[in-house]
mmCIF file of C-alpha atoms in Angstrom:
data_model
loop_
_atom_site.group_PDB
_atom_site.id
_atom_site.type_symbol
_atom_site.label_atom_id
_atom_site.label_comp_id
_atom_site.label_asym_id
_atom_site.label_seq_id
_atom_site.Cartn_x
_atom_site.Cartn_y
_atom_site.Cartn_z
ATOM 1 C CA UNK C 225 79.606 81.525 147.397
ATOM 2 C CA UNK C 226 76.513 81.748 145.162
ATOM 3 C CA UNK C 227 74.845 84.958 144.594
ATOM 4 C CA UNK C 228 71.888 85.756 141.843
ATOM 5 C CA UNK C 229 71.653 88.684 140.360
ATOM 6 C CA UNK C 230 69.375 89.683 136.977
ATOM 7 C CA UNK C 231 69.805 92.740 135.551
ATOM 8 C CA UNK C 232 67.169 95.151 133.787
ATOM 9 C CA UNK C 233 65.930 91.122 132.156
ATOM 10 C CA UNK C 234 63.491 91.131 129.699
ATOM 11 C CA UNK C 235 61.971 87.936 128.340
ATOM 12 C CA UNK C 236 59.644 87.988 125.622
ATOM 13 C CA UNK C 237 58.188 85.002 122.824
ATOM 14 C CA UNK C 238 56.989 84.912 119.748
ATOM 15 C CA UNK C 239 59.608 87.125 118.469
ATOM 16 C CA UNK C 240 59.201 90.107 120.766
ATOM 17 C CA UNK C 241 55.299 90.044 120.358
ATOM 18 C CA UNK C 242 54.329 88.112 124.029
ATOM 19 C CA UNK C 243 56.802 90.150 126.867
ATOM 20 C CA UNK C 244 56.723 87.521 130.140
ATOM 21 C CA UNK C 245 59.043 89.713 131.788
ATOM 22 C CA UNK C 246 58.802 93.411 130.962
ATOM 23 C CA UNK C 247 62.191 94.304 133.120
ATOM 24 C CA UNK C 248 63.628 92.054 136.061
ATOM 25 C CA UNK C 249 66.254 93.346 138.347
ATOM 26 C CA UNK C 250 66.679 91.005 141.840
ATOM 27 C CA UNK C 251 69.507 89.973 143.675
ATOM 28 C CA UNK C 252 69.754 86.786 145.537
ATOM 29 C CA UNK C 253 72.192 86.286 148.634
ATOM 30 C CA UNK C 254 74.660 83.278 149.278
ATOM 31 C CA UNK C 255 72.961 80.663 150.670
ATOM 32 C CA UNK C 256 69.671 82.182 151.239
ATOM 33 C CA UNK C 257 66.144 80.257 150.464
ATOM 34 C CA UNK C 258 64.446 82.569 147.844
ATOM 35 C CA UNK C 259 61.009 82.026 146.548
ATOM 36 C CA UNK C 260 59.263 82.686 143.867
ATOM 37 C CA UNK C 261 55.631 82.774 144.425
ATOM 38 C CA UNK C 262 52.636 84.191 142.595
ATOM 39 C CA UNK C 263 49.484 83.081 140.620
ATOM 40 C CA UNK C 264 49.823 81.184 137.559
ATOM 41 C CA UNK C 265 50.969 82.883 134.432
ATOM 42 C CA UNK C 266 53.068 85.068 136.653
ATOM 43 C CA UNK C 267 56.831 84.992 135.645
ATOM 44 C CA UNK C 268 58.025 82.546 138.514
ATOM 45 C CA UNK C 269 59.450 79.203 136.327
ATOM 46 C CA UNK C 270 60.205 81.583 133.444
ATOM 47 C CA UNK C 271 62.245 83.323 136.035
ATOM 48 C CA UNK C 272 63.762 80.028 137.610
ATOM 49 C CA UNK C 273 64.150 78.346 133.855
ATOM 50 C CA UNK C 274 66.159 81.817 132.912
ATOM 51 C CA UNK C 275 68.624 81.166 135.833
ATOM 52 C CA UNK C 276 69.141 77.667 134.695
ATOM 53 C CA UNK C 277 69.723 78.873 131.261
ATOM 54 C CA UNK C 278 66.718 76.384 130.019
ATOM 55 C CA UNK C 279 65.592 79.630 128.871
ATOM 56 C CA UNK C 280 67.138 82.341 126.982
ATOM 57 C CA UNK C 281 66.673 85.846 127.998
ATOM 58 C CA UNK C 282 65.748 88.086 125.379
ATOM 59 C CA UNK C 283 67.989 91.084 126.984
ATOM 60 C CA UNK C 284 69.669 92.093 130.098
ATOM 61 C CA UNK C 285 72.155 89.934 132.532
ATOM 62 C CA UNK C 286 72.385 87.405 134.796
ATOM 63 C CA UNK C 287 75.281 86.556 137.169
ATOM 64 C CA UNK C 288 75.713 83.917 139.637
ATOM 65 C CA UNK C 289 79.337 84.806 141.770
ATOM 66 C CA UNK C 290 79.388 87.543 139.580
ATOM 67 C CA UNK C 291 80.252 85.895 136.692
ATOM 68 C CA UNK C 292 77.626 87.047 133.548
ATOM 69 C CA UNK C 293 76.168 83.429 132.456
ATOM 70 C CA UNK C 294 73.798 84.477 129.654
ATOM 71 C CA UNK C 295 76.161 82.677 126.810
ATOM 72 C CA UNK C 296 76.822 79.636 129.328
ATOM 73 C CA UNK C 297 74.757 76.511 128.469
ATOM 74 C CA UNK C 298 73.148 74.647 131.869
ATOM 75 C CA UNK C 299 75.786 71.945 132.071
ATOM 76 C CA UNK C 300 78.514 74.498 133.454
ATOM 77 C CA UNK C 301 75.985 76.732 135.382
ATOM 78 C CA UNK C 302 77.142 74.953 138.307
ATOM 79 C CA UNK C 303 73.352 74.388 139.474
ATOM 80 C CA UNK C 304 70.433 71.590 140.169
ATOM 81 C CA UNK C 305 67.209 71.852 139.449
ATOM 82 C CA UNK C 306 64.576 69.443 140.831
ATOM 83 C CA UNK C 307 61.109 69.461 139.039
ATOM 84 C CA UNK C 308 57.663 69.178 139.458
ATOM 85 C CA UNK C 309 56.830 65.908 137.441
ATOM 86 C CA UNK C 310 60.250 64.242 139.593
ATOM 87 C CA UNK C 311 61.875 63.647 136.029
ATOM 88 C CA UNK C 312 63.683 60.199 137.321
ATOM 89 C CA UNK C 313 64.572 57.767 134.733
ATOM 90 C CA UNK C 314 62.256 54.915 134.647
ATOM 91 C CA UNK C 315 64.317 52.055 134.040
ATOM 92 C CA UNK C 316 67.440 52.789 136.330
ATOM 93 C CA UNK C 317 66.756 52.080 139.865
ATOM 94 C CA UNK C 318 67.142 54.907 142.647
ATOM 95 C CA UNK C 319 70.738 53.879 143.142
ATOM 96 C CA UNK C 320 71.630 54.645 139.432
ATOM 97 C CA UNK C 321 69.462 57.622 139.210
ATOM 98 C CA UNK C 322 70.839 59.428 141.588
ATOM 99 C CA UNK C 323 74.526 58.486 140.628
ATOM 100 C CA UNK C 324 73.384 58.961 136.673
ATOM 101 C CA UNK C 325 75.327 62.478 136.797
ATOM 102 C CA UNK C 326 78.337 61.470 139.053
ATOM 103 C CA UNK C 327 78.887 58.806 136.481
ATOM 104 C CA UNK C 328 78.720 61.098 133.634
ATOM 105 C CA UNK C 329 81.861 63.072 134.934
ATOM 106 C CA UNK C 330 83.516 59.634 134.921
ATOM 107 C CA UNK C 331 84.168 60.105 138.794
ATOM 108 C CA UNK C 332 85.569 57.120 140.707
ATOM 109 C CA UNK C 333 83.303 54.320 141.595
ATOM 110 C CA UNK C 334 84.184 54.208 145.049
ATOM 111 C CA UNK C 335 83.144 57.912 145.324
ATOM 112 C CA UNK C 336 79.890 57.657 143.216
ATOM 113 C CA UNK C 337 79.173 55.441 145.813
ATOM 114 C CA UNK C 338 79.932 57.848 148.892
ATOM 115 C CA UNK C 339 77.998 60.720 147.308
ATOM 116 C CA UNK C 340 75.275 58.421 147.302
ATOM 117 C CA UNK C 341 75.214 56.839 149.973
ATOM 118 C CA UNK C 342 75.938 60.382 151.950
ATOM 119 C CA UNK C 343 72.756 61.954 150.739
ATOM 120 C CA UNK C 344 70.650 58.662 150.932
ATOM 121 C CA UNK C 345 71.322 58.475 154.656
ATOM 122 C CA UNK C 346 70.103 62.186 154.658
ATOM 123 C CA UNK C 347 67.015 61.760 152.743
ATOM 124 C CA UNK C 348 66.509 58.813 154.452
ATOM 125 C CA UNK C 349 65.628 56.846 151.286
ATOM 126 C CA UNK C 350 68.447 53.676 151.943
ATOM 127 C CA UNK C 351 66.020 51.185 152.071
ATOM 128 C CA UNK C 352 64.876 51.838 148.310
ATOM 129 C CA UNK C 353 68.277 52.149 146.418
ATOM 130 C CA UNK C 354 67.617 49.035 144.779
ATOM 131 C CA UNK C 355 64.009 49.926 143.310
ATOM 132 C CA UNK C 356 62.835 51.199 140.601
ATOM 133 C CA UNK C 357 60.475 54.804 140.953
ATOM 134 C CA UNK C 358 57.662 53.021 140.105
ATOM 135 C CA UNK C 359 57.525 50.853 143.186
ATOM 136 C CA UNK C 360 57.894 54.413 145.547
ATOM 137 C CA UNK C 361 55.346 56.597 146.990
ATOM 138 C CA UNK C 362 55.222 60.116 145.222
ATOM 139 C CA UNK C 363 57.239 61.634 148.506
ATOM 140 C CA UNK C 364 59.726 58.596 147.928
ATOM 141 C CA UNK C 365 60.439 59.780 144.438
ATOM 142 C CA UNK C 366 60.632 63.650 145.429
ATOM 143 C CA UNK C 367 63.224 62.843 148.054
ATOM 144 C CA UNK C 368 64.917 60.580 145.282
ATOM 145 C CA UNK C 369 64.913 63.757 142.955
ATOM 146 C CA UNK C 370 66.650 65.552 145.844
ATOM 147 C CA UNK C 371 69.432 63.441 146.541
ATOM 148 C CA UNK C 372 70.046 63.355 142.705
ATOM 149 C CA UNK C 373 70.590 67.405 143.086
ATOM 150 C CA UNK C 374 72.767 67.031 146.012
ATOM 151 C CA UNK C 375 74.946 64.393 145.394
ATOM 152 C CA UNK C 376 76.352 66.595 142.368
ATOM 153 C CA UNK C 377 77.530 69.478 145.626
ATOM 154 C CA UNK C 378 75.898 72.556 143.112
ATOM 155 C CA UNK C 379 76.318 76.000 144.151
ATOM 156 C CA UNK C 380 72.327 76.511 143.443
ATOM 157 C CA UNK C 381 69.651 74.563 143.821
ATOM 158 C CA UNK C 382 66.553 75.447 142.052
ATOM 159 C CA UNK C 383 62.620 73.664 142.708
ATOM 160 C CA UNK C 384 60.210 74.507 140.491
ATOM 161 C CA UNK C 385 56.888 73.609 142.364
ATOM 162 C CA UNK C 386 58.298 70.200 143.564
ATOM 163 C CA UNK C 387 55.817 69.731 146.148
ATOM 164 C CA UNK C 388 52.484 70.019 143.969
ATOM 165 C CA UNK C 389 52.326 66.599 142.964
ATOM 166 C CA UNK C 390 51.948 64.891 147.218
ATOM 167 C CA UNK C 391 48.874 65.372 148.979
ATOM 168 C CA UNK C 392 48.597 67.487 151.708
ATOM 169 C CA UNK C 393 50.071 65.476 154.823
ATOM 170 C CA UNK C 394 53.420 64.518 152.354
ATOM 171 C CA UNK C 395 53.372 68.174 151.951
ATOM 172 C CA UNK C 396 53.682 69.298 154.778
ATOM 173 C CA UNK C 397 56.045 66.646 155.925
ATOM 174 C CA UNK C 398 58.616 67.483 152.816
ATOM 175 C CA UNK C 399 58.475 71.170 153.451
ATOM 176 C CA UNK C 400 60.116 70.516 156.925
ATOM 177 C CA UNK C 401 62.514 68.000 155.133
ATOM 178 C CA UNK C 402 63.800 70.483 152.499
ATOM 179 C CA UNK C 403 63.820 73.952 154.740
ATOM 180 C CA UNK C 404 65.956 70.823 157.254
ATOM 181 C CA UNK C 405 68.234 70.186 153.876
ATOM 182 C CA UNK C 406 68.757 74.015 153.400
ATOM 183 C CA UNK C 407 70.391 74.484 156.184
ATOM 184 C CA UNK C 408 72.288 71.076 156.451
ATOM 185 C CA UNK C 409 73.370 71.895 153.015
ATOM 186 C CA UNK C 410 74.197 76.107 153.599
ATOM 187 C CA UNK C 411 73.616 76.340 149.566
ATOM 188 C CA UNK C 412 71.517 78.700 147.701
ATOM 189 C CA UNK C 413 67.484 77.406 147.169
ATOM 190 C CA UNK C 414 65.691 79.204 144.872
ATOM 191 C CA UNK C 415 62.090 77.448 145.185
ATOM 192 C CA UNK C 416 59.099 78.443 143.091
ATOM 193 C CA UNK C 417 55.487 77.845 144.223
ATOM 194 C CA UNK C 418 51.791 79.000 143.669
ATOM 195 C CA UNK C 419 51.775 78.243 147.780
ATOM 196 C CA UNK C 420 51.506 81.380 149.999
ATOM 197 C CA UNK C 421 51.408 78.960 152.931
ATOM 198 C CA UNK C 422 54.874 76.618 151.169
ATOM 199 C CA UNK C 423 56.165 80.418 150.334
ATOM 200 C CA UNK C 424 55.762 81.732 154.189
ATOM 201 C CA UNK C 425 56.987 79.185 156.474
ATOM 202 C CA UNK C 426 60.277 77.861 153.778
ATOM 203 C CA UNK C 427 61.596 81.505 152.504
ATOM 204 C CA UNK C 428 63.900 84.005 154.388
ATOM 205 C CA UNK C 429 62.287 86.353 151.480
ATOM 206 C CA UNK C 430 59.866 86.164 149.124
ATOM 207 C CA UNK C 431 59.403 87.991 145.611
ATOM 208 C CA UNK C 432 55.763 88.443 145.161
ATOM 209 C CA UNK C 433 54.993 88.492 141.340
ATOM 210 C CA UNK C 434 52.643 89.512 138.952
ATOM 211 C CA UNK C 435 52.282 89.923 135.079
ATOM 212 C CA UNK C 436 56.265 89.038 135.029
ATOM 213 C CA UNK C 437 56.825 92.432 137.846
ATOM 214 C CA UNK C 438 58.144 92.037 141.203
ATOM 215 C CA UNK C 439 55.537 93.253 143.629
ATOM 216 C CA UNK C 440 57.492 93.040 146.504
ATOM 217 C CA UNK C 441 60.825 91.422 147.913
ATOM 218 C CA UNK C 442 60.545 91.415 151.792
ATOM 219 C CA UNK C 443 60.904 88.730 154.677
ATOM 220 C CA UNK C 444 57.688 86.805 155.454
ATOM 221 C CA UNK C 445 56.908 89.225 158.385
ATOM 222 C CA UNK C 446 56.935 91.851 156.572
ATOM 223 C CA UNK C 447 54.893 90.522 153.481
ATOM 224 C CA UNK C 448 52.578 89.910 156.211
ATOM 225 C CA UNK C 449 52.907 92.796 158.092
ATOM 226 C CA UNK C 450 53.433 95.607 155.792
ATOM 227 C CA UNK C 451 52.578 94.617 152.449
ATOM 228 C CA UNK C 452 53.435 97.075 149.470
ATOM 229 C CA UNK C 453 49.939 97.111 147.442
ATOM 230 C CA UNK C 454 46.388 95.421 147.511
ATOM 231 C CA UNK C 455 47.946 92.533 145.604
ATOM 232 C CA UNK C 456 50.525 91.326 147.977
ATOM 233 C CA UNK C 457 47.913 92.036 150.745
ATOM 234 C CA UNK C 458 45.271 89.814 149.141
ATOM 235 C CA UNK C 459 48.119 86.907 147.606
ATOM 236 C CA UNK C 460 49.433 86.525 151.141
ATOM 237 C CA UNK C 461 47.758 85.906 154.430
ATOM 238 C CA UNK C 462 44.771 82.003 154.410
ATOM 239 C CA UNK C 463 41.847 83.131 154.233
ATOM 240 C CA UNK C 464 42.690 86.500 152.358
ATOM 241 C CA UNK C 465 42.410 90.122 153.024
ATOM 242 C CA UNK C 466 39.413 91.663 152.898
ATOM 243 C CA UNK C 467 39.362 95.049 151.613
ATOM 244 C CA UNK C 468 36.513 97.520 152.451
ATOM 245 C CA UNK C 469 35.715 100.984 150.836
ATOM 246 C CA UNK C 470 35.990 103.746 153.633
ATOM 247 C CA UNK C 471 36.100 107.296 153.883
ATOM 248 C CA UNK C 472 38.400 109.243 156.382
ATOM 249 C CA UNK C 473 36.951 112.043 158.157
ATOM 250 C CA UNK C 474 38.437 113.872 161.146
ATOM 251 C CA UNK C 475 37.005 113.519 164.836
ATOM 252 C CA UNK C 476 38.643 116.428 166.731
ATOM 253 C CA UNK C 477 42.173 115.048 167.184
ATOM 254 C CA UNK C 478 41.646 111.563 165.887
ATOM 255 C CA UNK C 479 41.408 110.327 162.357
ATOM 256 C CA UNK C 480 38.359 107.699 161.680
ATOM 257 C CA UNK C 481 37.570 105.314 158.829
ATOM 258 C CA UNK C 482 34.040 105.339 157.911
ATOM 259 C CA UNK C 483 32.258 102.371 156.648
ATOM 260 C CA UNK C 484 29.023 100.802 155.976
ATOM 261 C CA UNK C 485 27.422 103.334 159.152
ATOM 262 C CA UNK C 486 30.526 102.089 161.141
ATOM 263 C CA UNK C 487 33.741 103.861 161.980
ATOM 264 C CA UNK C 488 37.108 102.691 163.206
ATOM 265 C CA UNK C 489 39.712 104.891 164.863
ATOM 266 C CA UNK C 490 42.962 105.455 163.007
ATOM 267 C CA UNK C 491 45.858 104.420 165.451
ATOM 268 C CA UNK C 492 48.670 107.334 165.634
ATOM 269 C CA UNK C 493 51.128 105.722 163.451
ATOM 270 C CA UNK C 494 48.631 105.462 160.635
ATOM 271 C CA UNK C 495 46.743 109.046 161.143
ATOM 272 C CA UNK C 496 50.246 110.846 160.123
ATOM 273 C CA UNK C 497 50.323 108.834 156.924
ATOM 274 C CA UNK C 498 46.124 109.569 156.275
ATOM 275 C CA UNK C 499 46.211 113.262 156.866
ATOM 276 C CA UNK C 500 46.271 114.227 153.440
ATOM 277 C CA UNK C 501 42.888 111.763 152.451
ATOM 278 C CA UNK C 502 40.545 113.262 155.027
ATOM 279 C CA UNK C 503 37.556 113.494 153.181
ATOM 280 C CA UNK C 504 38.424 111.520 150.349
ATOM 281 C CA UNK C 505 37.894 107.676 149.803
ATOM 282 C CA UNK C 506 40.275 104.960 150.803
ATOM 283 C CA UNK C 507 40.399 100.789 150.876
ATOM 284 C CA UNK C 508 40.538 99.610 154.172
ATOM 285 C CA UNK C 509 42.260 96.212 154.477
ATOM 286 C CA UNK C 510 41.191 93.909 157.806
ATOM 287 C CA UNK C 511 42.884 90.506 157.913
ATOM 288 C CA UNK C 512 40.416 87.987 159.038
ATOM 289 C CA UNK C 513 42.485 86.785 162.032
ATOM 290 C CA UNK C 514 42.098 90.726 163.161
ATOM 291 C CA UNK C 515 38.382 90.203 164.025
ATOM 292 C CA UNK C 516 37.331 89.170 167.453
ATOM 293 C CA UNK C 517 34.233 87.964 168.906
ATOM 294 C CA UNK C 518 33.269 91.364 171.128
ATOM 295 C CA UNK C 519 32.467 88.792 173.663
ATOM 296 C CA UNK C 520 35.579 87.717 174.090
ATOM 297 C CA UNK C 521 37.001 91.495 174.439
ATOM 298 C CA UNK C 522 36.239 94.425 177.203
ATOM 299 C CA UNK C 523 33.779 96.939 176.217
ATOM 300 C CA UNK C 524 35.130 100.214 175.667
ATOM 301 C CA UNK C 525 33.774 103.185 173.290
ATOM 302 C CA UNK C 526 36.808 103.264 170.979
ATOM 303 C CA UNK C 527 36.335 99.945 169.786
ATOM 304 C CA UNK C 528 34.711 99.103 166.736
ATOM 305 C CA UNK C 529 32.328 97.117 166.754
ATOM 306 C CA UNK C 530 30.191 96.075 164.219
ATOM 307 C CA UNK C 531 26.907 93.545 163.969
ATOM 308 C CA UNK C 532 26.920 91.100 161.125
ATOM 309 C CA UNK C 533 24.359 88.374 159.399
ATOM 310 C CA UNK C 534 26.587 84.917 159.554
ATOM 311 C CA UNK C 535 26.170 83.838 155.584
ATOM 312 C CA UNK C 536 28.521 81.129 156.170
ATOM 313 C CA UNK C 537 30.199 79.272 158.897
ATOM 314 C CA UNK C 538 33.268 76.791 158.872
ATOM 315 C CA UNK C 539 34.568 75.306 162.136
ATOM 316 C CA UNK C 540 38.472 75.025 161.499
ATOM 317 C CA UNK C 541 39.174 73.513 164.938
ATOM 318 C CA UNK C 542 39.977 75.945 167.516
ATOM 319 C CA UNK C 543 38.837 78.963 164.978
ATOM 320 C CA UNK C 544 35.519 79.638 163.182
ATOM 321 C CA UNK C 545 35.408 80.867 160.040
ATOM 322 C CA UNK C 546 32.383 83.915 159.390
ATOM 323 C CA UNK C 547 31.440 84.889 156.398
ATOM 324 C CA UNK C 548 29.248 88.001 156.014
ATOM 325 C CA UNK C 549 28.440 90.735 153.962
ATOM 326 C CA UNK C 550 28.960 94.462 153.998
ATOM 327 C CA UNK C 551 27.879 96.685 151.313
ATOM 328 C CA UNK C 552 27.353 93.671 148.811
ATOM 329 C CA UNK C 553 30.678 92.430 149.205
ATOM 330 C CA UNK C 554 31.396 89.082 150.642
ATOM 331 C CA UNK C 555 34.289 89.198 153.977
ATOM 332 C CA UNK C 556 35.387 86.557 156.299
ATOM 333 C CA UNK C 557 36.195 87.072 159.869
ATOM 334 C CA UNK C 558 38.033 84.184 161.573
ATOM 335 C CA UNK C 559 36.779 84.130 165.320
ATOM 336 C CA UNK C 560 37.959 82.238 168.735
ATOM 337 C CA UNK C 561 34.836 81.053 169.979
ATOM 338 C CA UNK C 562 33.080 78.610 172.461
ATOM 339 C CA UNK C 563 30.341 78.245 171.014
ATOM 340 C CA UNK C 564 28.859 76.854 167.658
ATOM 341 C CA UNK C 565 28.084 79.413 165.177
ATOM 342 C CA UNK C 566 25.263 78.615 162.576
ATOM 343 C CA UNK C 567 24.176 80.666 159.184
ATOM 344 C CA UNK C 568 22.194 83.032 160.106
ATOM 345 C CA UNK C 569 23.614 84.069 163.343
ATOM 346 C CA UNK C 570 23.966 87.733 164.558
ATOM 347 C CA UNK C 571 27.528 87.991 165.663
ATOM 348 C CA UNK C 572 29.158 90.831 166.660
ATOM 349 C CA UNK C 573 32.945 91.313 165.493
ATOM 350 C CA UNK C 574 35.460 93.937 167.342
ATOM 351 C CA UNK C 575 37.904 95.243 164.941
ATOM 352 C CA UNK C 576 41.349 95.206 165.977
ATOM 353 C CA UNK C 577 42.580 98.883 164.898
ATOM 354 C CA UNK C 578 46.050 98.519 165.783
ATOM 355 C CA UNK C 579 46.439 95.839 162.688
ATOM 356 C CA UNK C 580 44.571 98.187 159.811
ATOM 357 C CA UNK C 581 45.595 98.483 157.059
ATOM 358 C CA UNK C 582 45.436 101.437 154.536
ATOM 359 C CA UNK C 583 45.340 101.662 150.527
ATOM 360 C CA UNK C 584 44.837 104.183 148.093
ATOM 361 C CA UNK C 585 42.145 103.380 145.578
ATOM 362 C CA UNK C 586 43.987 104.371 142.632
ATOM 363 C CA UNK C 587 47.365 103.467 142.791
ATOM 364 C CA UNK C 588 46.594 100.637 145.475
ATOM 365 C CA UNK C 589 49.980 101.376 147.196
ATOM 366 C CA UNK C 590 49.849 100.820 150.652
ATOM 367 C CA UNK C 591 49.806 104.357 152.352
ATOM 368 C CA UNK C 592 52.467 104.502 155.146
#
């Protein structure tokens, strides 16, 4: 069993005068795969250092199985941590680098050797136990890193951006390998990334940060799907959000966003949420991927549809990305299509209603 949990954790520097993290309380699950993911400058490695205890915390707790660790140095926190830069010793060749730790503990040889060779086999790294990192591939030497962690059986294992270093093919290929290894493994990950697109398809949940605050701790469907604020809205979801300045006015019995001389019918669940802002100013949030091409759709008068001046256009395969302007502000729309769009192009753009979103302008809380 390994559960994480801070409590009210504050860390600041320079003597009190820089606060990283103005008050962190989370709790981590046994053997979930947690990450950490947010812009730079944003708390995440702080956060992930603090659990290792590579960092002190300036006040607070932290427990892993419920046992406060604060006063207990990293060697008997029971955890791994595998870093960006791979950290492997130079001079020892993969063999001895991964059985560096075992070795410390003064283990048996003949079990040094198992450990090894068990996660080896896993990793599929056998062939270069006899090399040295600098004759492996940057992938080669993250996997290396890896089997280092796992050989020593820790109740945590923590990444901090491990992937940042490959291009993007070994990326993607080593995100498959290590969400594979979490569940081989049935250990706590707690992975940090800058990666929206690393953070959605490796996490059970995600804690969206900002300015050392959690913005929101929520499954990847929901991030996606309901997201707390503007900031999780915009952070999550390639290409981002795009938010749009509306007014809600009332049609009869229907609710309507109005915007830029177009307006967009509020679906039931939202109206019961927007009756208090009719006639008052709100930020409409349209993922890109909830634009369609009004040629592909069947005309009806309840759809939106509005006529746009193609700024921009990137073919992405089977999708098109638009960009376009409304009201001065650039937005993107990404578009099925059969045919090639060029700048320039008057395209007309269906909005789906069903997936609007809905923001107050002060607060920039998600309403409903």
């Amino acid at each position: 069993m390994a559960t994480i949990k801070f409590k009210d954790v504050v860390k600041s520097f320079d003597n009190g005068k820089v606060t990283v993290i103005p008050d962190l309380s989370l709790e981590i699950k046994d053997k979930e795969f947690v990450v950490l993911v947010g812009p730079s400058g944003c708390g995440k490695s702080t956060t992930l250092r603090m659990i290792a205890g590579l960092e002190d915390i300036s006040s607070g707790e932290i427990y892993i199985d419920d046992k406060k660790v604060n006063n207990i140095p990293p060697k008997d926190r029971d955890i791994a941590m595998v870093f960006q830069s791979y950290a492997l010793y130079p001079h020892m060749t993969v063999y001895k680098n991964m059985a560096f730790a075992l070795k410390l503990k003064k283990l048996p040889k003949k079990e040094i050797d198992e450990k090894v060779m068990w996660a080896a086999k896993i990793l599929e790294i056998e062939p270069y136990l006899e090399r040295k990192p600098k004759a492996l591939s940057g992938g080669q030497r993250q996997r290396v890193a890896l089997g280092r962690a796992m050989v020593r059986n820790p109740k945590v294992f923590l990444l901090d951006e491990p992937l940042s270093n490959l291009d993007a093919k070994l990326r993607t290929e080593m995100r498959s390998q290590i969400t594979m290894l979490h569940k081989r493994l049935q250990t706590t990950f707690v992975y940090v990334t800058h990666d929206q697109t690393e953070a959605m398809t490796m996490a059970d949940r995600i804690v969206v940060m900002d300015k050392g605050v959690i913005q929101q701790f929520d499954t990847p469907q929901m991030l996606y799907n309901e997201p707390a604020n503007m900031f999780v809205a915009g952070f999550i979801g390639s290409p981002r959000m795009n938010f749009i300045n509306s007014g809600i006015v009332k049609d009869g019995e229907k609710l309507k966003a109005r915007f830029s001389g177009y307006e967009l019918t509020v679906s039931k669940e939202k109206a019961e949420y927007l009756a208090d802002y009719i006639g008052k100013e709100v930020i409409l949030g349209i993922r890109p991927e909830h634009f369609i091409a009004a040629e592909e759709i069947t005309p009806s008068k309840d759809k939106c549809i509005i006529t746009v001046n193609t700024e921009i256009a990137e073919m992405m395969g089977s999708e098109t990305n638009i960009y376009f302007d409304l009201d001065g502000k650039q937005n993107i729309a990404q578009i099925k299509t059969g045919r090639k769009i060029n700048p320039g192009d008057r395209i007309r753009l269906s909005v789906d209603e069903d997936h609007a979103h809905f923001f107050d302008p002060v607060t920039t809380a998600a309403i409903g």
